[in-house]
Every structure is written in structure tokens, then in C-alpha cells.
Amino acid sequence: MDPTTDNAGQTGDPGTARDALEALRAEIAKAVVGQDPAVTGLVVALLCRGHVLLEGVPGVAKTLLVRALASALELDTKRVQFTPDLMPSDITGSLVYDTRSAEFSFQPGPVFTNLLLADEINRTPPKTQSSLLEAMEERQVTVDGTPRALPDPFLVAATQNPVEYEGTYPLPEAQLDRFLLKLTIPLPSRQDEIDVLTRHAEGFNPRDLHAAGVRPVAGPADLEAARAAVAKTTISPEITAYVVDICRATRESPSLTLGVSPRGATALLATARAWAWLTGRDYVIPDDVKALALPTLRHRVQLRPEAEMEGVTADSVINAILAHVPVPR
């Protein structure tokens, strides 16, 4: 498929849809250097109708990554900068009195979009963070007792700085569990950072993605075709049992006070299925489960304080469990 085509997303063929989604990597790379795993994670979330939490220090292109994805997918996107004084109605919308009609009318908030960029979500108090819970789970917003459906596709891509940074509020466990994936955005390698600075020296403007050459290479029709194909990807009973064993092992880990819930197990099965389809298979293998275990589970477990003091991380616990749980043959 030609990455520069202007009629992207007009096909329902699964094979073409896979090619179009694969083309996202090259298209987003025109704006973002060296973040292929994060791009893949965002595509997996779209296929699974899930949401993504992007964590990294300031200045590693988290916001730019989401904006580039929206441009390459030809999706409507809106950005909300989360601040300590942000109110829930600033996100969901509210009833506004119209003096001409003498009636209240609903003014939609920025959540009514395909891709909502919730920038620095952990800089706003839990009350406002929780305003996204209904939207993320039910894909609707209820204002004054009236539910209003959100568009499809709908994805919340929330960015956050690590919680040890001053002025941040840890996300409630209930909201963390609503995110399908938690992707960590690392600092770039030396060569990648040189490439970033070279682009800027040559005139790259992160606020003008069109000038950077980012064009739509896929669209809603491709996503629908891909989702239908993912739903037909075969999962054997052995793979299902493998996912359950991994999640049950987190509940028995001495390093954790909170293990993965059945919702987390369902999420791991779904993401492994999407990854299997993206890699060109119509069946899931154990390596698919292993590939998605960290981003799918790391935010669903809670470390014991003593383990945290010893330098144990959620990733290290999950990796140890993956090494311990027998792999089906």
C-alpha cells in the first residue's frame, strides 16, 4: 500500500488491513525516532478496543507519538492538558443554559473524539481522573442522567510522568485496571538522540506533522477489518491455561500485595491474540503471551513495601514468573 495515498482506510480486506497497520511504523517514524514498541502497543490497543498509559520522563515525545498516530490513522483527536484545577466537566462536557431558547443544552467535552490524548493525567486529583472511568469502560458519558455514546473507535492515550516527580497524584487502582497496556517510554539511545537533534537542526517542527510528511496510511475501515480477523485467531485450551497460570502466580508471589485479576487475564489473552495476528499468524503461541505480558500486567500488580525497598520492580516479578511457569508444548 502506498503510504502517501489519500484514500487510506477504504478497504475491508484483512490482509490489506494488516499491511496498512504495519505501514504505521514507517509513517510515525517520520516524526518520532526509535519508539517502535510503543507504536506496536498503541496498535494492539486499538485492535483490542483498549486504552494505553504511556509513562516516561518529560521530553521523550509521548505527546508527539500519539499525535503522529492519529495523523497516520486519519482519526479525530483531541488533547487535554491535565492540571490540578481541571474539573470533570472540562472533560466530559456539561449542560449550558441557552438564553434564547430558555433551555439547557449539552455541550460535548473533548472526550467525544476517536483518540483522546490525556496529557500528564497524574497531575490532576483523583476526582478528575475518575471522570474518565465510565468513558473508558462503557464508552459513553452520562450527564444529568442521560447516557451519550462515544464514537468508535475510541481510545484514551494517557501520558504520565513517574509518580516520584513532584506535584503528581498516583492513579487509583480502579482506573489503572481500565488501561489495557502500560507502555514505558525510555530515553533515546545516543544515536537516536543525535537523529532527533539533526532533524530539528534541519527544520523539523513537531507542531506541523503535515510538513514532516506524515500522511494517513490506514483508517477506521482497516481497523474494523483487522478486529474481525483478530476475533477469528485461534486460541488453544493450552494457551488459555498458560495465561491463567501466569496470572494466578502473581497472586501467590511473596513480593506482591495485589496480583492480576481475571480482568487482567482476559486482557493478556486479548493482547496476545492481537499480536499473533499482527505477526501474520491465525493462532496464538506462548511467545505471543510472553511478548505482551509486561505491558499488559505491570500496572495491575502492587509491590510490597519491603520488596520495593529492596529494589524489586513489577517487571522483575513478572519476568521471574514467566521464567517459572511451565510453557505448554
XYZ file of C-alpha atoms in Angstrom:
329
model
C 0.000 0.000 0.000
C 1.303 3.438 -0.886
C 1.960 5.329 2.368
C 1.083 8.614 0.683
C -2.358 7.636 -0.533
C -5.173 10.000 0.383
C -7.901 7.350 0.474
C -6.425 5.242 3.245
C -8.766 3.009 5.181
C -11.211 2.343 2.328
C -10.729 -1.419 2.311
C -12.183 -4.202 4.375
C -9.675 -6.889 3.413
C -7.812 -8.329 6.442
C -4.555 -8.822 4.550
C -4.557 -5.271 3.259
C -5.544 -4.033 6.717
C -2.505 -5.771 8.236
C -0.244 -4.170 5.638
C -1.777 -0.771 6.357
C -1.270 -1.107 10.120
C 2.290 -2.293 9.572
C 2.893 0.831 7.468
C 2.181 2.907 10.574
C 5.702 2.229 11.855
C 7.368 3.875 8.875
C 4.894 6.744 8.817
C 5.193 7.584 12.521
C 8.990 7.269 12.269
C 8.879 10.425 10.129
C 8.033 12.320 13.314
C 9.187 10.087 16.200
C 12.579 8.396 16.386
C 13.080 4.926 17.859
C 9.745 4.157 19.556
C 8.613 1.069 17.605
C 7.498 -0.896 20.716
C 5.219 1.967 21.778
C 3.745 2.229 18.274
C 3.032 -1.514 18.299
C 1.418 -1.241 21.732
C -0.905 1.530 20.564
C -1.952 -0.520 17.520
C -2.601 -3.571 19.718
C -4.783 -1.413 21.982
C -6.802 -0.168 19.010
C -7.337 -3.748 17.832
C -8.500 -4.776 21.311
C -10.615 -1.646 21.889
C -8.421 -0.855 24.869
C -6.645 2.167 26.335
C -2.982 2.927 26.873
C -0.975 4.542 29.652
C 2.343 5.981 28.449
C 4.896 6.574 31.180
C 8.207 8.355 30.803
C 10.162 11.376 31.932
C 9.240 14.731 30.351
C 10.566 15.335 26.861
C 10.648 11.818 25.361
C 7.968 12.535 22.709
C 4.978 10.859 24.395
C 2.573 13.532 23.152
C 4.154 13.665 19.702
C 3.818 9.891 19.382
C 0.058 9.974 19.972
C -0.455 12.930 17.618
C 1.546 11.174 14.892
C -0.536 8.006 15.343
C -3.768 9.962 14.956
C -2.465 11.628 11.777
C -1.306 8.329 10.273
C -4.652 6.665 11.078
C -6.838 9.539 9.879
C -8.642 9.684 13.212
C -10.126 12.664 15.017
C -8.032 13.520 18.058
C -8.246 15.958 20.950
C -5.775 16.818 23.667
C -6.485 17.683 27.296
C -3.708 19.049 29.484
C -4.447 17.699 32.953
C -3.798 20.254 35.686
C -4.613 20.390 39.417
C -7.607 22.700 38.818
C -9.187 20.677 35.972
C -12.814 19.722 36.634
C -14.614 16.539 35.447
C -16.985 18.610 33.298
C -13.963 20.032 31.462
C -13.500 16.526 30.041
C -16.998 15.076 29.712
C -18.918 18.232 28.812
C -21.795 19.922 30.637
C -25.277 21.393 30.346
C -25.252 25.036 29.310
C -28.236 27.367 29.616
C -29.295 28.902 26.318
C -30.901 32.281 26.956
C -32.546 32.351 23.529
C -34.402 29.052 23.927
C -34.596 29.242 27.727
C -33.422 25.614 27.847
C -30.322 23.718 28.852
C -28.337 22.138 26.030
C -25.456 19.684 26.252
C -22.050 20.936 25.156
C -19.787 17.903 24.465
C -16.372 17.861 26.070
C -13.116 16.766 24.441
C -13.789 13.132 25.356
C -16.090 12.966 22.307
C -13.366 12.042 19.850
C -11.634 8.955 18.427
C -8.319 9.389 20.174
C -8.210 11.348 23.413
C -4.742 12.417 24.499
C -4.889 12.833 28.280
C -1.603 14.644 28.785
C 0.076 14.272 32.198
C -3.003 12.590 33.665
C -1.345 12.145 37.052
C -1.068 15.906 37.571
C -4.781 16.195 38.311
C -6.512 14.966 41.516
C -8.267 11.567 41.614
C -11.734 13.178 41.363
C -10.981 14.404 37.852
C -9.001 11.295 36.908
C -12.040 9.187 37.755
C -14.222 11.182 35.352
C -12.761 9.027 32.589
C -13.801 5.716 34.182
C -17.242 5.488 32.558
C -15.907 6.635 29.199
C -13.115 4.048 29.237
C -15.252 1.132 30.399
C -18.723 1.807 28.994
C -17.702 4.010 26.032
C -20.336 6.522 27.000
C -20.691 9.619 29.147
C -23.655 10.216 31.464
C -24.535 13.847 32.166
C -27.703 14.762 34.091
C -28.850 11.136 33.925
C -28.631 10.904 30.131
C -26.040 8.490 28.650
C -24.326 9.701 25.483
C -22.387 7.244 23.326
C -18.792 7.942 22.333
C -17.584 7.437 18.744
C -15.960 4.232 17.553
C -13.037 3.761 17.505
C -12.371 5.385 20.879
C -9.031 5.209 22.662
C -7.651 7.079 25.655
C -3.909 7.524 25.417
C -2.862 8.946 28.774
C 0.663 10.139 29.465
C 2.174 10.403 32.898
C 5.477 11.265 34.460
C 6.832 8.824 37.050
C 4.973 9.224 40.346
C 8.114 10.250 42.232
C 8.071 13.578 40.383
C 6.800 16.460 42.493
C 3.183 17.505 42.011
C 1.801 14.180 40.772
C -1.045 12.016 42.057
C -0.814 8.218 41.672
C -3.694 6.865 39.593
C -6.339 4.919 41.581
C -6.058 1.152 41.217
C -9.560 1.020 39.702
C -8.506 3.360 36.917
C -5.152 1.682 36.332
C -7.004 -1.569 35.716
C -9.029 0.138 32.956
C -5.881 0.631 30.890
C -5.221 -2.323 28.619
C -1.482 -1.568 28.400
C 1.093 0.434 30.275
C 3.956 1.330 27.956
C 7.194 2.763 29.284
C 8.864 5.309 27.017
C 12.632 5.158 27.598
C 15.212 7.850 26.990
C 16.600 7.526 23.460
C 19.902 5.855 22.661
C 22.835 8.087 21.771
C 22.353 7.569 18.034
C 18.588 8.148 18.252
C 19.173 11.377 20.158
C 21.652 12.510 17.506
C 18.982 11.785 14.870
C 16.421 13.838 16.825
C 18.726 16.846 17.095
C 19.701 16.550 13.433
C 16.047 16.661 12.384
C 15.431 19.761 14.480
C 18.542 21.424 13.057
C 17.144 20.743 9.577
C 13.872 22.495 10.411
C 11.605 19.747 11.788
C 8.595 21.286 13.555
C 6.804 18.854 15.922
C 3.682 21.023 15.739
C 3.403 20.599 11.962
C 3.221 16.889 11.200
C 1.956 17.513 7.685
C 5.166 19.360 6.852
C 7.110 16.408 8.296
C 5.466 14.172 5.679
C 3.113 12.216 7.976
C 0.163 11.029 5.859
C -2.830 8.749 6.550
C -1.936 5.129 5.755
C -4.907 3.434 7.463
C -8.367 4.312 8.698
C -11.484 3.074 10.539
C -12.329 0.524 7.823
C -8.889 -1.074 8.205
C -9.370 -1.238 11.966
C -12.768 -2.910 11.591
C -11.374 -5.495 9.162
C -8.417 -6.120 11.454
C -10.602 -6.511 14.538
C -12.783 -9.054 12.732
C -9.680 -11.024 11.733
C -8.255 -10.883 15.270
C -11.533 -12.279 16.631
C -11.053 -15.348 14.410
C -7.500 -16.001 15.626
C -7.416 -19.427 17.278
C -6.625 -19.825 20.979
C -5.971 -23.390 22.144
C -7.031 -24.594 25.613
C -3.344 -24.964 26.488
C -2.702 -21.262 25.789
C -5.736 -20.262 27.849
C -4.455 -22.370 30.752
C -0.972 -20.830 30.345
C -2.412 -17.312 30.704
C -4.396 -18.359 33.775
C -1.309 -19.957 35.377
C 0.734 -16.777 34.854
C -1.949 -14.583 36.405
C -2.550 -16.941 39.331
C 1.183 -16.974 40.016
C 1.122 -13.195 40.546
C -1.485 -13.670 43.281
C 0.836 -16.086 45.087
C 4.033 -14.060 44.704
C 5.604 -13.096 48.069
C 6.726 -9.788 46.519
C 3.191 -8.623 45.710
C 0.255 -7.462 47.808
C -2.013 -7.394 44.770
C -1.936 -9.841 41.886
C -3.574 -9.819 38.482
C -7.383 -10.039 38.441
C -9.439 -12.126 35.992
C -9.912 -8.905 34.001
C -6.132 -8.754 33.638
C -6.048 -12.373 32.471
C -8.684 -11.576 29.851
C -6.630 -8.567 28.748
C -3.471 -10.668 28.352
C -5.326 -13.207 26.218
C -6.707 -10.406 24.030
C -3.393 -8.615 23.518
C -1.570 -11.873 22.751
C -4.249 -12.655 20.180
C -3.861 -9.241 18.511
C -0.073 -9.585 18.467
C -0.327 -13.053 16.885
C -2.476 -11.636 14.075
C -0.160 -8.653 13.547
C 2.790 -11.022 13.134
C 0.940 -12.951 10.418
C -0.468 -15.966 12.276
C -4.060 -17.070 12.790
C -3.267 -18.862 16.066
C -1.648 -17.851 19.371
C 1.616 -19.349 20.648
C 3.268 -18.992 24.086
C 5.731 -16.423 22.732
C 2.806 -14.110 21.962
C 1.750 -14.277 25.602
C 5.300 -13.615 26.785
C 5.696 -10.671 24.397
C 2.660 -8.855 25.812
C 2.878 -9.956 29.475
C 4.880 -6.966 30.744
C 2.881 -4.120 29.175
C -0.425 -5.858 29.944
C 0.263 -6.825 33.555
C 2.848 -4.422 35.036
C 0.242 -1.862 36.155
C -2.143 -4.492 37.538
C 0.128 -5.688 40.352
C 1.162 -3.952 43.554
C 4.530 -4.437 45.226
C 5.000 -4.996 48.928
C 6.755 -2.015 50.545
C 9.650 -4.191 51.726
C 10.151 -5.612 48.236
C 10.122 -2.094 46.784
C 12.795 -1.023 49.277
C 14.959 -3.919 48.105
C 14.790 -2.670 44.508
C 12.251 -5.195 43.243
C 10.097 -3.931 40.366
C 6.830 -5.129 38.879
C 8.684 -6.015 35.676
C 11.238 -8.150 37.520
C 8.487 -10.050 39.362
C 6.575 -10.745 36.131
C 9.763 -11.818 34.339
C 10.526 -14.235 37.167
C 7.017 -15.682 36.919
C 7.355 -16.096 33.140
C 10.598 -17.985 33.717
C 8.959 -20.216 36.336
C 5.521 -21.078 34.890
C 5.718 -24.180 32.630
C 5.304 -23.344 28.945
C 2.814 -25.519 27.004
C 4.305 -27.568 24.165
